[in-house]
Structure formats: C-alpha cells, structure tokens
PDB file of C-alpha atoms and ligand atoms in Angstrom:
ATOM      1  CA  MET A   1      10.185  -5.352  69.681  1.00 87.00           C
ATOM      2  CA  LYS A   2       8.823  -6.044  66.721  1.00 94.00           C
ATOM      3  CA  THR A   3       8.067  -9.967  65.513  1.00 97.00           C
ATOM      4  CA  ILE A   4       7.496 -10.572  61.952  1.00 98.00           C
ATOM      5  CA  ILE A   5       6.124 -13.847  60.557  1.00 98.00           C
ATOM      6  CA  GLU A   6       5.455 -14.690  57.032  1.00 98.00           C
ATOM      7  CA  THR A   7       2.708 -17.663  56.496  1.00 98.00           C
ATOM      8  CA  THR A   8       2.117 -19.357  53.081  1.00 98.00           C
ATOM      9  CA  SER A   9      -1.207 -21.390  54.393  1.00 98.00           C
ATOM     10  CA  PRO A  10      -4.125 -21.061  57.067  1.00 98.00           C
ATOM     11  CA  ALA A  11      -2.178 -24.244  59.404  1.00 98.00           C
ATOM     12  CA  GLU A  12       1.178 -21.599  59.756  1.00 98.00           C
ATOM     13  CA  THR A  13      -1.403 -18.799  60.679  1.00 98.00           C
ATOM     14  CA  PHE A  14      -2.956 -20.952  62.882  1.00 98.00           C
ATOM     15  CA  GLU A  15       0.210 -21.963  64.359  1.00 98.00           C
ATOM     16  CA  ALA A  16       1.674 -18.377  64.845  1.00 98.00           C
ATOM     17  CA  GLY A  17      -1.260 -17.485  66.839  1.00 98.00           C
ATOM     18  CA  ARG A  18      -1.112 -21.139  68.877  1.00 98.00           C
ATOM     19  CA  GLN A  19       2.459 -20.427  69.577  1.00 98.00           C
ATOM     20  CA  LEU A  20       1.327 -16.688  71.105  1.00 98.00           C
ATOM     21  CA  GLY A  21      -1.682 -18.418  72.782  1.00 98.00           C
ATOM     22  CA  CYS A  22       0.713 -20.871  74.784  1.00 98.00           C
ATOM     23  CA  LEU A  23       3.227 -17.969  75.841  1.00 97.00           C
ATOM     24  CA  ALA A  24      -0.153 -15.323  77.049  1.00 98.00           C
ATOM     25  CA  LYS A  25       0.269 -14.424  80.414  1.00 98.00           C
ATOM     26  CA  PRO A  26      -2.552 -13.221  82.850  1.00 98.00           C
ATOM     27  CA  GLY A  27      -3.992  -9.744  81.717  1.00 97.00           C
ATOM     28  CA  ASP A  28      -1.976  -9.507  78.117  1.00 98.00           C
ATOM     29  CA  ILE A  29      -4.438  -7.135  75.954  1.00 98.00           C
ATOM     30  CA  TYR A  30      -3.593  -7.854  72.119  1.00 98.00           C
ATOM     31  CA  THR A  31      -5.062  -5.492  69.379  1.00 98.00           C
ATOM     32  CA  LEU A  32      -5.652  -7.200  65.639  1.00 97.00           C
ATOM     33  CA  SER A  33      -6.143  -5.579  62.653  1.00 96.00           C
ATOM     34  CA  GLY A  34      -6.117  -6.730  59.044  1.00 96.00           C
ATOM     35  CA  ASP A  35      -8.408  -6.697  56.432  1.00 94.00           C
ATOM     36  CA  LEU A  36     -11.255  -9.068  55.552  1.00 92.00           C
ATOM     37  CA  GLY A  37     -10.658 -12.491  55.052  1.00 95.00           C
ATOM     38  CA  VAL A  38      -6.877 -11.954  55.747  1.00 97.00           C
ATOM     39  CA  GLY A  39      -6.604 -14.332  58.525  1.00 97.00           C
ATOM     40  CA  LYS A  40      -7.780 -12.850  61.605  1.00 96.00           C
ATOM     41  CA  THR A  41     -10.368 -15.421  62.734  1.00 95.00           C
ATOM     42  CA  VAL A  42      -7.461 -18.410  61.862  1.00 97.00           C
ATOM     43  CA  PHE A  43      -5.062 -16.454  63.853  1.00 98.00           C
ATOM     44  CA  THR A  44      -7.238 -16.520  66.637  1.00 98.00           C
ATOM     45  CA  GLN A  45      -8.525 -19.526  66.766  1.00 98.00           C
ATOM     46  CA  GLY A  46      -4.773 -20.691  66.812  1.00 98.00           C
ATOM     47  CA  VAL A  47      -4.616 -18.282  70.204  1.00 98.00           C
ATOM     48  CA  ALA A  48      -7.508 -20.243  71.752  1.00 98.00           C
ATOM     49  CA  ASN A  49      -5.952 -23.223  70.925  1.00 98.00           C
ATOM     50  CA  GLY A  50      -2.634 -22.060  72.580  1.00 98.00           C
ATOM     51  CA  LEU A  51      -4.744 -21.465  75.814  1.00 98.00           C
ATOM     52  CA  GLY A  52      -5.970 -24.672  75.425  1.00 98.00           C
ATOM     53  CA  VAL A  53     -10.053 -23.418  74.956  1.00 98.00           C
ATOM     54  CA  GLN A  54     -12.250 -26.307  74.298  1.00 95.00           C
ATOM     55  CA  GLU A  55     -15.018 -24.120  72.066  1.00 94.00           C
ATOM     56  CA  HIS A  56     -15.390 -23.215  68.674  1.00 94.00           C
ATOM     57  CA  VAL A  57     -13.531 -19.547  68.233  1.00 94.00           C
ATOM     58  CA  ASN A  58     -15.347 -17.821  65.318  1.00 89.00           C
ATOM     59  CA  SER A  59     -16.109 -14.195  64.537  1.00 80.00           C
ATOM     60  CA  PRO A  60     -17.931 -12.530  67.307  1.00 71.00           C
ATOM     61  CA  THR A  61     -20.330 -10.718  64.812  1.00 71.00           C
ATOM     62  CA  PHE A  62     -23.097 -10.401  66.761  1.00 78.00           C
ATOM     63  CA  THR A  63     -21.933  -9.802  70.382  1.00 87.00           C
ATOM     64  CA  ILE A  64     -18.981  -6.931  71.317  1.00 93.00           C
ATOM     65  CA  VAL A  65     -17.337  -9.718  73.248  1.00 94.00           C
ATOM     66  CA  GLN A  66     -17.229 -13.602  73.131  1.00 95.00           C
ATOM     67  CA  ILE A  67     -16.164 -15.528  75.952  1.00 95.00           C
ATOM     68  CA  TYR A  68     -14.394 -18.871  76.082  1.00 97.00           C
ATOM     69  CA  ASP A  69     -13.198 -19.833  79.801  1.00 96.00           C
ATOM     70  CA  SER A  70     -12.310 -23.849  79.403  1.00 97.00           C
ATOM     71  CA  GLY A  71      -8.865 -23.060  78.771  1.00 98.00           C
ATOM     72  CA  ARG A  72      -5.483 -22.571  80.911  1.00 97.00           C
ATOM     73  CA  LEU A  73      -6.454 -18.552  81.556  1.00 98.00           C
ATOM     74  CA  ALA A  74      -9.850 -16.924  79.994  1.00 98.00           C
ATOM     75  CA  PHE A  75     -10.197 -15.520  76.777  1.00 98.00           C
ATOM     76  CA  TYR A  76     -11.770 -12.357  75.344  1.00 97.00           C
ATOM     77  CA  HIS A  77     -12.484 -11.633  71.918  1.00 96.00           C
ATOM     78  CA  PHE A  78     -13.939  -8.634  70.963  1.00 95.00           C
ATOM     79  CA  ASP A  79     -14.907  -7.593  68.036  1.00 93.00           C
ATOM     80  CA  VAL A  80     -15.876  -3.576  68.382  1.00 92.00           C
ATOM     81  CA  TYR A  81     -17.009  -2.654  65.030  1.00 89.00           C
ATOM     82  CA  ARG A  82     -20.246  -2.347  65.275  1.00 86.00           C
ATOM     83  CA  ILE A  83     -20.042  -0.256  68.640  1.00 87.00           C
ATOM     84  CA  GLY A  84     -21.419   3.463  68.581  1.00 80.00           C
ATOM     85  CA  ASP A  85     -19.371   4.960  70.883  1.00 83.00           C
ATOM     86  CA  ALA A  86     -16.709   3.792  73.780  1.00 83.00           C
ATOM     87  CA  GLU A  87     -19.681   4.169  76.072  1.00 89.00           C
ATOM     88  CA  GLU A  88     -20.901   1.377  75.568  1.00 91.00           C
ATOM     89  CA  MET A  89     -18.107  -0.691  76.144  1.00 94.00           C
ATOM     90  CA  ASP A  90     -18.844   0.980  79.949  1.00 93.00           C
ATOM     91  CA  GLU A  91     -22.051  -1.107  79.227  1.00 92.00           C
ATOM     92  CA  ILE A  92     -20.764  -4.408  78.528  1.00 92.00           C
ATOM     93  CA  GLY A  93     -18.211  -3.492  81.580  1.00 95.00           C
ATOM     94  CA  TYR A  94     -15.095  -3.846  79.440  1.00 96.00           C
ATOM     95  CA  GLU A  95     -12.815  -3.020  82.571  1.00 96.00           C
ATOM     96  CA  GLU A  96     -13.456  -6.253  84.134  1.00 96.00           C
ATOM     97  CA  TYR A  97     -12.007  -7.907  81.297  1.00 97.00           C
ATOM     98  CA  PHE A  98      -9.213  -5.331  80.001  1.00 97.00           C
ATOM     99  CA  PHE A  99      -7.683  -5.539  83.533  1.00 96.00           C
ATOM    100  CA  GLY A 100      -8.405  -8.981  84.821  1.00 96.00           C
ATOM    101  CA  GLU A 101      -6.919 -12.397  84.950  1.00 97.00           C
ATOM    102  CA  GLY A 102      -7.323 -13.006  81.134  1.00 98.00           C
ATOM    103  CA  VAL A 103      -6.120 -12.747  77.682  1.00 98.00           C
ATOM    104  CA  CYS A 104      -7.878 -10.413  75.748  1.00 98.00           C
ATOM    105  CA  MET A 105      -7.576 -10.345  71.718  1.00 98.00           C
ATOM    106  CA  ILE A 106      -9.284  -6.982  70.164  1.00 96.00           C
ATOM    107  CA  GLU A 107     -10.656  -6.688  66.423  1.00 94.00           C
ATOM    108  CA  TRP A 108     -11.263  -2.939  65.595  1.00 92.00           C
ATOM    109  CA  ALA A 109      -9.344  -1.586  68.611  1.00 94.00           C
ATOM    110  CA  GLU A 110      -8.985   1.920  66.523  1.00 92.00           C
ATOM    111  CA  LEU A 111     -12.219   2.434  66.828  1.00 91.00           C
ATOM    112  CA  ILE A 112     -11.802   2.654  70.949  1.00 93.00           C
ATOM    113  CA  ASP A 113      -8.171   3.717  70.614  1.00 92.00           C
ATOM    114  CA  GLU A 114      -8.666   5.911  74.231  1.00 93.00           C
ATOM    115  CA  LEU A 115      -9.870   3.125  75.672  1.00 95.00           C
ATOM    116  CA  ILE A 116      -6.759   0.775  74.802  1.00 96.00           C
ATOM    117  CA  PRO A 117      -4.148   0.330  77.943  1.00 96.00           C
ATOM    118  CA  PRO A 118      -0.900   1.699  76.686  1.00 96.00           C
ATOM    119  CA  GLN A 119       0.749  -1.748  77.347  1.00 96.00           C
ATOM    120  CA  ALA A 120      -1.505  -3.445  74.406  1.00 97.00           C
ATOM    121  CA  LYS A 121       0.616  -5.447  72.042  1.00 97.00           C
ATOM    122  CA  LYS A 122      -0.349  -4.464  68.212  1.00 98.00           C
ATOM    123  CA  ILE A 123      -0.927  -7.658  65.931  1.00 98.00           C
ATOM    124  CA  SER A 124      -1.615  -6.578  62.420  1.00 98.00           C
ATOM    125  CA  ILE A 125      -1.912  -9.233  59.234  1.00 98.00           C
ATOM    126  CA  GLU A 126      -1.175  -8.292  55.709  1.00 98.00           C
ATOM    127  CA  LYS A 127      -1.445  -9.798  52.150  1.00 98.00           C
ATOM    128  CA  ASN A 128       0.609  -9.069  49.534  1.00 98.00           C
ATOM    129  CA  LEU A 129      -0.456 -10.655  46.247  1.00 97.00           C
ATOM    130  CA  GLU A 130       3.177 -10.381  44.359  1.00 98.00           C
ATOM    131  CA  LYS A 131       4.102 -13.311  47.092  1.00 98.00           C
ATOM    132  CA  GLY A 132       1.494 -15.034  46.451  1.00 98.00           C
ATOM    133  CA  PHE A 133      -2.396 -15.595  46.831  1.00 98.00           C
ATOM    134  CA  ASP A 134      -1.602 -17.649  50.443  1.00 98.00           C
ATOM    135  CA  TYR A 135       0.855 -15.521  51.673  1.00 98.00           C
ATOM    136  CA  ARG A 136       0.569 -13.429  55.054  1.00 98.00           C
ATOM    137  CA  LYS A 137       2.924 -11.312  56.970  1.00 98.00           C
ATOM    138  CA  ILE A 138       1.896 -10.960  60.766  1.00 98.00           C
ATOM    139  CA  THR A 139       3.964  -8.202  62.438  1.00 98.00           C
ATOM    140  CA  ILE A 140       3.716  -8.255  66.356  1.00 98.00           C
ATOM    141  CA  GLU A 141       4.766  -5.395  68.258  1.00 93.00           C
TER     142      GLU A 141
HETATM  143  P1  LIG B   1     -10.648 -12.776  58.791  1.00 81.76           P
HETATM  144  O1  LIG B   1     -11.333 -13.415  60.262  1.00 81.76           O
HETATM  145  O2  LIG B   1      -9.653 -12.030  58.710  1.00 81.76           O
HETATM  146  O3  LIG B   1     -11.413 -12.034  57.913  1.00 81.76           O
HETATM  147  P2  LIG B   1     -10.441 -15.567  58.107  1.00 81.76           P
HETATM  148  O4  LIG B   1      -9.515 -15.731  59.423  1.00 81.76           O
HETATM  149  O5  LIG B   1     -11.987 -15.555  58.446  1.00 81.76           O
HETATM  150  O6  LIG B   1     -10.041 -13.589  57.822  1.00 81.76           O
HETATM  151  O7  LIG B   1     -10.289 -15.829  56.872  1.00 81.76           O
HETATM  152  C1  LIG B   1      -9.243 -16.002  55.949  1.00 81.76           C
HETATM  153  C2  LIG B   1      -9.499 -16.648  54.705  1.00 81.76           C
HETATM  154  O8  LIG B   1      -8.000 -17.109  54.169  1.00 81.76           O
HETATM  155  C3  LIG B   1      -9.508 -17.771  55.054  1.00 81.76           C
HETATM  156  O9  LIG B   1      -9.872 -18.591  53.853  1.00 81.76           O
HETATM  157  C4  LIG B   1      -7.955 -18.917  54.542  1.00 81.76           C
HETATM  158  O10 LIG B   1      -8.285 -20.583  54.340  1.00 81.76           O
HETATM  159  C5  LIG B   1      -7.928 -18.016  53.860  1.00 81.76           C
HETATM  160  N1  LIG B   1      -6.207 -18.186  53.802  1.00 81.76           N
HETATM  161  C6  LIG B   1      -5.106 -18.658  52.804  1.00 81.76           C
HETATM  162  N2  LIG B   1      -3.662 -18.267  53.062  1.00 81.76           N
HETATM  163  C7  LIG B   1      -3.804 -17.820  54.406  1.00 81.76           C
HETATM  164  C8  LIG B   1      -2.826 -17.825  55.266  1.00 81.76           C
HETATM  165  N3  LIG B   1      -1.711 -17.929  55.532  1.00 81.76           N
HETATM  166  N4  LIG B   1      -3.263 -17.222  56.385  1.00 81.76           N
HETATM  167  C9  LIG B   1      -4.296 -17.555  56.688  1.00 81.76           C
HETATM  168  N5  LIG B   1      -5.541 -17.543  56.032  1.00 81.76           N
HETATM  169  C10 LIG B   1      -5.346 -18.033  55.076  1.00 81.76           C
HETATM  170 MG1  LIG B   2     -12.617 -12.620  61.075  1.00 81.76          MG
END
C-alpha cells in the first residue's frame, strides 16, 4: 500500500511525521530518503514528537545512530551516510535496534541495503518546484 501526502509548509511535514509517530508500533523500521534540505529532519522531528520524545531531535551528523528514549517507544535515528561498509553496523550492534522493541528511522538506507529487513517501510520526500518552493510530496510504502 502506498500513501502520498502533499505538504506546503514545514509545519505540515512535521504534522505528517507526528501522525506516523502516533501510530508507530514496537519494532517498526522506516527508511527515509530525499535530497539535502527536502525536509527529512523536519519529518523525523514530527515522528519523535508523535512518539512522545522530549529531547530535541537533530540530524545525527557525527554518529551513525542517535538514541531517544524518553518517548512511548525508544526511537533510533540512523544516518549511515558516512559508513564505510556494512561491518561498521555490526560494530555498533545494529541488530539490537533493528530487531528490538523501538522504532527505527534510517537515512541513507540504500548504503546498507543488505541489512534492511524486508518489512521496513519506505518513506521518500521530494520537491516539485513547479508546485512551489515549499511544496513537498511524501510517499510512504
Ligand atoms: P533535510 O534533513 O532533508 O536535509 P531539513 O528538514 O533539515 O532537510 O530542512 C528542510 C528545509 O526546508 C527547512 O529549512 C524547512 O523550513 C524548509 N521547508 C520548506 N517547505 C517545507 C515543507 N513543505 N516541508 C518541510 N520543510 C520545508
Ligand atoms: Mg537532515
């Protein structure tokens, strides 16, 4: 099943994320793709809010995974952009997160394709400048 949400402001993208966070279940894994500046962090902040996370959520620039455990479920925010190879995922003990009771959001998941469980849900965010500077199309499948 494929869900498409169109937004025209950061607040709407946050709200789309928040709704997903409200509905998320233990063990849910999401991959998140889209160009720089498209709204991945805004969306992820919404998901965290929907999970009840209290801490401020940022892009995990210098760490592969950022862990937030103040919400209804633990939230694991991955950015694997700087990963050398999939073995580095073993080193951080990724299985504990992927196959645990929390919720995973993985940016740049295509770099560790072979590790992503088949049940992971794919989220992509795209711009379309013909529809305006602040237009975003969020696809969840
Ligand atoms: P990414 O994490 O994908 O690099 P960010 O979430 O950090 O992107 O930044 C998205 C930027 O786009 C913010 O400056 C935000 O204000 C702006 N923006 C404009 N319109 C939207 C929209 N509809 N949804 C999300 N962000 C938007
Ligand atoms: Mg970001």
